[in-house]
């Protein structure tokens, strides 16, 4: 007749049971932590998705608009809404693209350029019939709003921030392309002859940015507009040099569309604004600018 399990065997059974219990507990805790991590990830994704772009309101900062300018002003105010909607859409579809400065370089910067050009046109249209409003440039910059802070800013409208102009409007941009704004003002005089070829791109990639030559398409410049035209032609070359430098220092960044979204797109916006100012230089002197300059804003990659 058995007298029961030996003492040593009974101890082994107890230890095994204890280890099994600990293992089960660890599995349960691990699963709970995984669920918690997943929830955190979802929360982070939700926070990113909640980010919106907020821009200063413009309509409330305008003076009384002459009746003859109302239609043109209204068109440009609507264009500001369109630009904001497009930038917000770009923000929502580009999560995870580029480096830490991607949003600024590929979305907020180009948006500020476009708004600057549009604000210039608003100031011009009012200034033709009344005193030109000063300080609209201060309303060009937009910012990111996240979570609750961004709840009141729709993707297709301007935030009613109550911002007011604080600085005098710089040289206004003329009509023409609805892209690009004059975030960069002309610096340095001088003729901008010759093709605008990019230098300074990474030698290993063998790629540079090439832009259509604008200087060779400009003729019959009024004497009073020559200095301003020269400044803006020189600025086109500066913009190209900066873009090529960006290209050379960003090898391997972003996704397949990084160069287009972060370099070529913003460059086109800046060039369009600068070409606007060249055209405006003619119109101020009662002359007509050469046709087709707007088509010279876009640039492309070339292999060296």
Short mmCIF file of C-alpha atoms in Angstrom, two decimals:
data_model
loop_
_atom_site.label_atom_id
_atom_site.label_comp_id
_atom_site.label_asym_id
_atom_site.label_seq_id
_atom_site.Cartn_x
_atom_site.Cartn_y
_atom_site.Cartn_z
CA UNK A 1 0.00 0.00 0.00
CA UNK A 2 1.45 3.34 -1.07
CA UNK A 3 2.38 5.74 1.67
CA UNK A 4 2.22 8.86 -0.69
CA UNK A 5 4.77 10.59 -2.86
CA UNK A 6 8.27 11.05 -1.59
CA UNK A 7 8.93 14.44 -0.01
CA UNK A 8 11.42 15.54 -2.72
CA UNK A 9 8.98 14.71 -5.52
CA UNK A 10 6.20 16.65 -3.81
CA UNK A 11 8.50 19.71 -3.54
CA UNK A 12 9.27 19.52 -7.28
CA UNK A 13 5.55 19.54 -8.07
CA UNK A 14 4.99 22.62 -5.91
CA UNK A 15 7.88 24.51 -7.50
CA UNK A 16 6.70 23.63 -11.01
CA UNK A 17 3.20 24.85 -10.20
CA UNK A 18 4.57 28.11 -8.86
CA UNK A 19 6.70 28.69 -11.97
CA UNK A 20 3.70 27.96 -14.20
CA UNK A 21 1.63 30.49 -12.31
CA UNK A 22 4.34 33.14 -12.65
CA UNK A 23 4.61 32.48 -16.40
CA UNK A 24 0.85 32.86 -16.89
CA UNK A 25 0.87 36.08 -14.91
CA UNK A 26 3.72 37.42 -17.04
CA UNK A 27 1.80 36.60 -20.21
CA UNK A 28 -1.29 38.40 -18.93
CA UNK A 29 0.73 41.47 -17.85
CA UNK A 30 2.59 41.52 -21.16
CA UNK A 31 -0.66 41.41 -23.10
CA UNK A 32 -2.06 44.22 -21.01
CA UNK A 33 1.06 46.34 -21.60
CA UNK A 34 0.87 45.61 -25.33
CA UNK A 35 -2.72 46.78 -25.39
CA UNK A 36 -1.66 49.89 -23.50
CA UNK A 37 1.16 50.54 -25.97
CA UNK A 38 -1.22 50.10 -28.89
CA UNK A 39 -3.55 52.59 -27.33
CA UNK A 40 -0.69 55.04 -26.89
CA UNK A 41 0.28 54.63 -30.53
CA UNK A 42 -3.28 55.24 -31.59
CA UNK A 43 -3.33 58.32 -29.40
CA UNK A 44 -0.14 59.62 -30.99
CA UNK A 45 -1.50 58.98 -34.47
CA UNK A 46 -4.70 60.73 -33.50
CA UNK A 47 -2.72 63.70 -32.21
CA UNK A 48 -0.83 63.98 -35.50
CA UNK A 49 -4.02 63.63 -37.49
CA UNK A 50 -5.57 66.42 -35.38
CA UNK A 51 -2.92 68.92 -36.47
CA UNK A 52 -4.17 71.70 -38.69
CA UNK A 53 -2.66 74.80 -40.24
CA UNK A 54 -3.82 78.09 -38.79
CA UNK A 55 -3.41 81.37 -40.71
CA UNK A 56 -4.14 84.93 -39.60
CA UNK A 57 -7.46 86.32 -40.78
CA UNK A 58 -7.10 88.88 -43.57
CA UNK A 59 -10.58 90.20 -44.36
CA UNK A 60 -10.98 91.87 -40.97
CA UNK A 61 -7.66 93.68 -41.34
CA UNK A 62 -8.52 95.40 -44.61
CA UNK A 63 -9.63 99.03 -44.84
CA UNK A 64 -12.75 100.09 -46.67
CA UNK A 65 -12.52 98.54 -50.13
CA UNK A 66 -13.34 100.75 -53.13
CA UNK A 67 -16.26 99.40 -55.16
CA UNK A 68 -14.07 99.11 -58.26
CA UNK A 69 -11.62 96.87 -56.39
CA UNK A 70 -14.15 94.69 -54.58
CA UNK A 71 -14.31 91.85 -57.11
CA UNK A 72 -10.53 91.52 -57.36
CA UNK A 73 -10.13 91.62 -53.58
CA UNK A 74 -12.83 88.97 -53.17
CA UNK A 75 -11.09 86.71 -55.69
CA UNK A 76 -7.83 86.95 -53.80
CA UNK A 77 -9.48 86.38 -50.42
CA UNK A 78 -11.02 83.22 -51.87
CA UNK A 79 -7.60 82.25 -53.16
CA UNK A 80 -6.18 82.51 -49.64
CA UNK A 81 -8.79 79.96 -48.53
CA UNK A 82 -7.89 77.68 -51.44
CA UNK A 83 -4.19 77.87 -50.61
CA UNK A 84 -4.87 76.99 -46.99
CA UNK A 85 -7.10 74.05 -47.97
CA UNK A 86 -4.41 72.69 -50.29
CA UNK A 87 -1.72 73.02 -47.62
CA UNK A 88 -3.93 71.29 -45.03
CA UNK A 89 -4.57 68.44 -47.46
CA UNK A 90 -0.83 68.13 -48.06
CA UNK A 91 -0.28 68.01 -44.29
CA UNK A 92 -2.83 65.23 -43.83
CA UNK A 93 -1.36 63.07 -46.59
CA UNK A 94 2.32 63.46 -45.75
CA UNK A 95 2.57 61.98 -42.25
CA UNK A 96 6.03 60.48 -41.76
CA UNK A 97 7.61 62.06 -44.84
CA UNK A 98 10.92 63.90 -44.80
CA UNK A 99 13.07 65.02 -41.89
CA UNK A 100 12.33 67.23 -38.89
CA UNK A 101 11.99 70.35 -41.06
CA UNK A 102 9.80 68.77 -43.73
CA UNK A 103 6.57 70.51 -42.75
CA UNK A 104 8.26 73.92 -42.66
CA UNK A 105 10.20 73.45 -45.89
CA UNK A 106 7.55 71.65 -47.96
CA UNK A 107 4.26 73.00 -46.60
CA UNK A 108 4.39 76.08 -44.35
CA UNK A 109 7.17 77.85 -46.26
CA UNK A 110 5.55 77.53 -49.69
CA UNK A 111 2.18 78.48 -48.18
CA UNK A 112 3.69 81.69 -46.76
CA UNK A 113 5.15 82.49 -50.19
CA UNK A 114 1.80 82.04 -51.90
CA UNK A 115 -0.05 84.07 -49.27
CA UNK A 116 2.51 86.87 -49.54
CA UNK A 117 1.95 87.12 -53.28
CA UNK A 118 -1.84 87.12 -52.84
CA UNK A 119 -1.70 89.74 -50.09
CA UNK A 120 0.45 91.89 -52.36
CA UNK A 121 -2.19 91.70 -55.06
CA UNK A 122 -4.88 92.70 -52.59
CA UNK A 123 -2.83 95.71 -51.53
CA UNK A 124 -2.23 96.66 -55.17
CA UNK A 125 -5.91 96.42 -56.14
CA UNK A 126 -6.93 98.68 -53.24
CA UNK A 127 -3.99 101.03 -53.80
CA UNK A 128 -5.03 101.71 -57.39
CA UNK A 129 -8.23 103.39 -56.18
CA UNK A 130 -7.43 104.46 -52.62
CA UNK A 131 -4.64 104.51 -50.08
CA UNK A 132 -2.74 101.21 -50.22
CA UNK A 133 -3.04 99.25 -46.95
CA UNK A 134 0.23 98.83 -45.10
CA UNK A 135 1.40 95.82 -43.15
CA UNK A 136 -0.47 93.00 -44.88
CA UNK A 137 2.82 91.10 -45.14
CA UNK A 138 2.55 90.39 -41.42
CA UNK A 139 -0.40 88.11 -42.16
CA UNK A 140 1.45 85.80 -44.55
CA UNK A 141 2.92 83.34 -42.04
CA UNK A 142 0.86 80.37 -40.82
CA UNK A 143 1.47 77.94 -37.98
CA UNK A 144 0.59 74.39 -36.96
CA UNK A 145 -2.15 73.92 -34.41
CA UNK A 146 -2.58 70.52 -32.77
CA UNK A 147 -5.31 68.78 -30.78
CA UNK A 148 -7.81 71.08 -29.12
CA UNK A 149 -5.89 74.19 -30.22
CA UNK A 150 -6.49 73.34 -33.84
CA UNK A 151 -10.12 72.43 -33.49
CA UNK A 152 -11.36 75.83 -34.52
CA UNK A 153 -9.31 76.04 -37.73
CA UNK A 154 -10.90 74.39 -40.70
CA UNK A 155 -8.80 73.05 -43.53
CA UNK A 156 -10.42 75.41 -45.97
CA UNK A 157 -10.75 78.63 -43.99
CA UNK A 158 -8.66 81.17 -42.19
CA UNK A 159 -8.45 81.22 -38.42
CA UNK A 160 -9.98 84.28 -36.88
CA UNK A 161 -6.86 85.10 -34.93
CA UNK A 162 -7.52 88.79 -34.76
CA UNK A 163 -4.04 89.47 -36.05
CA UNK A 164 -3.39 92.94 -37.37
CA UNK A 165 -0.69 94.18 -39.69
CA UNK A 166 2.39 95.46 -37.89
CA UNK A 167 4.83 96.19 -40.67
CA UNK A 168 4.65 98.15 -43.88
CA UNK A 169 3.90 96.09 -46.95
CA UNK A 170 6.96 95.46 -49.04
CA UNK A 171 7.16 95.71 -52.80
CA UNK A 172 3.84 94.27 -53.99
CA UNK A 173 3.61 91.47 -56.47
CA UNK A 174 1.71 91.93 -59.67
CA UNK A 175 -0.83 89.73 -61.35
CA UNK A 176 0.05 86.54 -63.12
CA UNK A 177 0.63 83.18 -61.55
CA UNK A 178 -1.36 82.45 -58.44
CA UNK A 179 1.61 80.64 -56.99
CA UNK A 180 4.43 81.89 -54.94
CA UNK A 181 4.63 84.98 -52.83
CA UNK A 182 7.45 87.40 -52.26
CA UNK A 183 8.81 85.99 -49.04
CA UNK A 184 12.25 86.78 -50.33
CA UNK A 185 12.77 90.35 -51.43
CA UNK A 186 15.27 91.33 -54.05
CA UNK A 187 18.80 91.57 -52.69
CA UNK A 188 21.73 92.87 -54.59
CA UNK A 189 21.65 94.66 -57.90
CA UNK A 190 23.14 93.47 -61.11
CA UNK A 191 22.24 91.98 -64.41
CA UNK A 192 21.18 88.33 -64.38
CA UNK A 193 22.35 87.37 -67.83
CA UNK A 194 22.90 83.86 -69.03
CA UNK A 195 21.05 80.65 -68.38
CA UNK A 196 20.13 79.96 -64.78
CA UNK A 197 22.08 76.76 -64.28
CA UNK A 198 22.42 75.33 -60.81
CA UNK A 199 25.77 74.75 -59.23
CA UNK A 200 26.77 73.09 -56.01
CA UNK A 201 24.73 69.91 -56.20
CA UNK A 202 26.27 66.79 -54.76
CA UNK A 203 28.96 65.51 -57.11
CA UNK A 204 28.15 61.92 -56.22
CA UNK A 205 24.55 62.24 -57.34
CA UNK A 206 25.45 64.00 -60.57
CA UNK A 207 22.17 65.95 -60.39
CA UNK A 208 21.60 69.69 -60.38
CA UNK A 209 18.54 71.89 -60.69
CA UNK A 210 18.12 73.71 -63.98
CA UNK A 211 15.68 76.59 -64.47
CA UNK A 212 14.53 78.39 -67.62
CA UNK A 213 16.43 81.58 -68.30
CA UNK A 214 14.31 84.63 -67.53
CA UNK A 215 16.80 87.41 -68.23
CA UNK A 216 17.04 86.59 -71.93
CA UNK A 217 13.25 86.85 -72.27
CA UNK A 218 13.10 90.38 -70.87
CA UNK A 219 13.45 93.33 -73.20
CA UNK A 220 12.31 96.91 -73.46
CA UNK A 221 12.68 97.55 -69.73
CA UNK A 222 11.70 101.14 -68.83
CA UNK A 223 14.67 103.08 -67.46
CA UNK A 224 12.87 103.76 -64.20
CA UNK A 225 12.25 100.02 -63.69
CA UNK A 226 15.72 98.75 -64.64
CA UNK A 227 17.19 98.62 -61.13
CA UNK A 228 14.19 96.73 -59.74
CA UNK A 229 14.20 94.27 -62.63
CA UNK A 230 17.93 93.69 -62.14
CA UNK A 231 17.44 93.00 -58.43
CA UNK A 232 14.76 90.42 -59.11
CA UNK A 233 16.71 88.74 -61.90
CA UNK A 234 19.63 88.43 -59.48
CA UNK A 235 17.24 87.04 -56.88
CA UNK A 236 16.20 84.27 -59.27
CA UNK A 237 19.81 83.09 -59.35
CA UNK A 238 20.09 83.30 -55.55
CA UNK A 239 16.97 81.17 -55.18
CA UNK A 240 18.40 78.59 -57.57
CA UNK A 241 21.73 78.47 -55.73
CA UNK A 242 19.92 77.94 -52.42
CA UNK A 243 17.82 75.14 -53.91
CA UNK A 244 20.90 73.40 -55.26
CA UNK A 245 22.55 73.66 -51.87
CA UNK A 246 19.46 72.10 -50.30
CA UNK A 247 19.60 69.33 -52.89
CA UNK A 248 23.24 68.59 -52.12
CA UNK A 249 22.69 68.40 -48.35
CA UNK A 250 19.52 66.29 -48.39
CA UNK A 251 20.67 63.12 -50.14
CA UNK A 252 18.66 60.18 -48.81
CA UNK A 253 16.02 62.27 -47.03
CA UNK A 254 12.31 61.68 -47.35
CA UNK A 255 10.33 59.52 -49.71
CA UNK A 256 10.23 59.30 -53.50
CA UNK A 257 8.57 62.72 -53.82
CA UNK A 258 10.83 64.53 -51.37
CA UNK A 259 12.78 66.56 -53.95
CA UNK A 260 9.60 67.69 -55.70
CA UNK A 261 7.73 68.54 -52.50
CA UNK A 262 10.55 70.03 -50.44
CA UNK A 263 12.83 71.62 -53.07
CA UNK A 264 11.43 71.98 -56.60
CA UNK A 265 7.90 72.95 -55.50
CA UNK A 266 9.00 75.71 -53.09
CA UNK A 267 11.54 76.95 -55.65
CA UNK A 268 8.79 77.29 -58.25
CA UNK A 269 6.67 79.27 -55.79
CA UNK A 270 9.51 81.69 -55.06
CA UNK A 271 10.34 82.13 -58.74
CA UNK A 272 6.69 82.79 -59.59
CA UNK A 273 6.59 85.53 -56.98
CA UNK A 274 9.80 87.09 -58.24
CA UNK A 275 8.56 86.98 -61.84
CA UNK A 276 5.36 88.66 -60.61
CA UNK A 277 7.45 91.52 -59.28
CA UNK A 278 9.33 91.84 -62.56
CA UNK A 279 6.02 92.13 -64.42
CA UNK A 280 4.78 94.67 -61.90
CA UNK A 281 7.90 96.80 -62.48
CA UNK A 282 6.78 97.24 -66.08
CA UNK A 283 3.15 98.03 -65.27
CA UNK A 284 4.08 100.73 -62.77
CA UNK A 285 5.78 102.60 -65.57
CA UNK A 286 2.85 102.20 -67.92
CA UNK A 287 4.58 99.49 -69.97
CA UNK A 288 3.60 95.93 -70.75
CA UNK A 289 5.86 93.13 -69.54
CA UNK A 290 6.96 90.47 -72.00
CA UNK A 291 4.37 87.72 -72.29
CA UNK A 292 4.96 84.18 -71.14
CA UNK A 293 7.22 84.91 -68.17
CA UNK A 294 4.93 82.95 -65.83
CA UNK A 295 5.72 79.77 -67.74
CA UNK A 296 9.39 80.09 -66.70
CA UNK A 297 8.77 79.51 -63.00
CA UNK A 298 9.12 75.71 -62.96
CA UNK A 299 12.54 74.03 -62.71
CA UNK A 300 13.70 70.47 -63.17
CA UNK A 301 16.47 68.05 -62.22
CA UNK A 302 19.22 67.46 -64.72
CA UNK A 303 22.01 64.90 -64.64
CA UNK A 304 25.53 66.23 -64.82
#
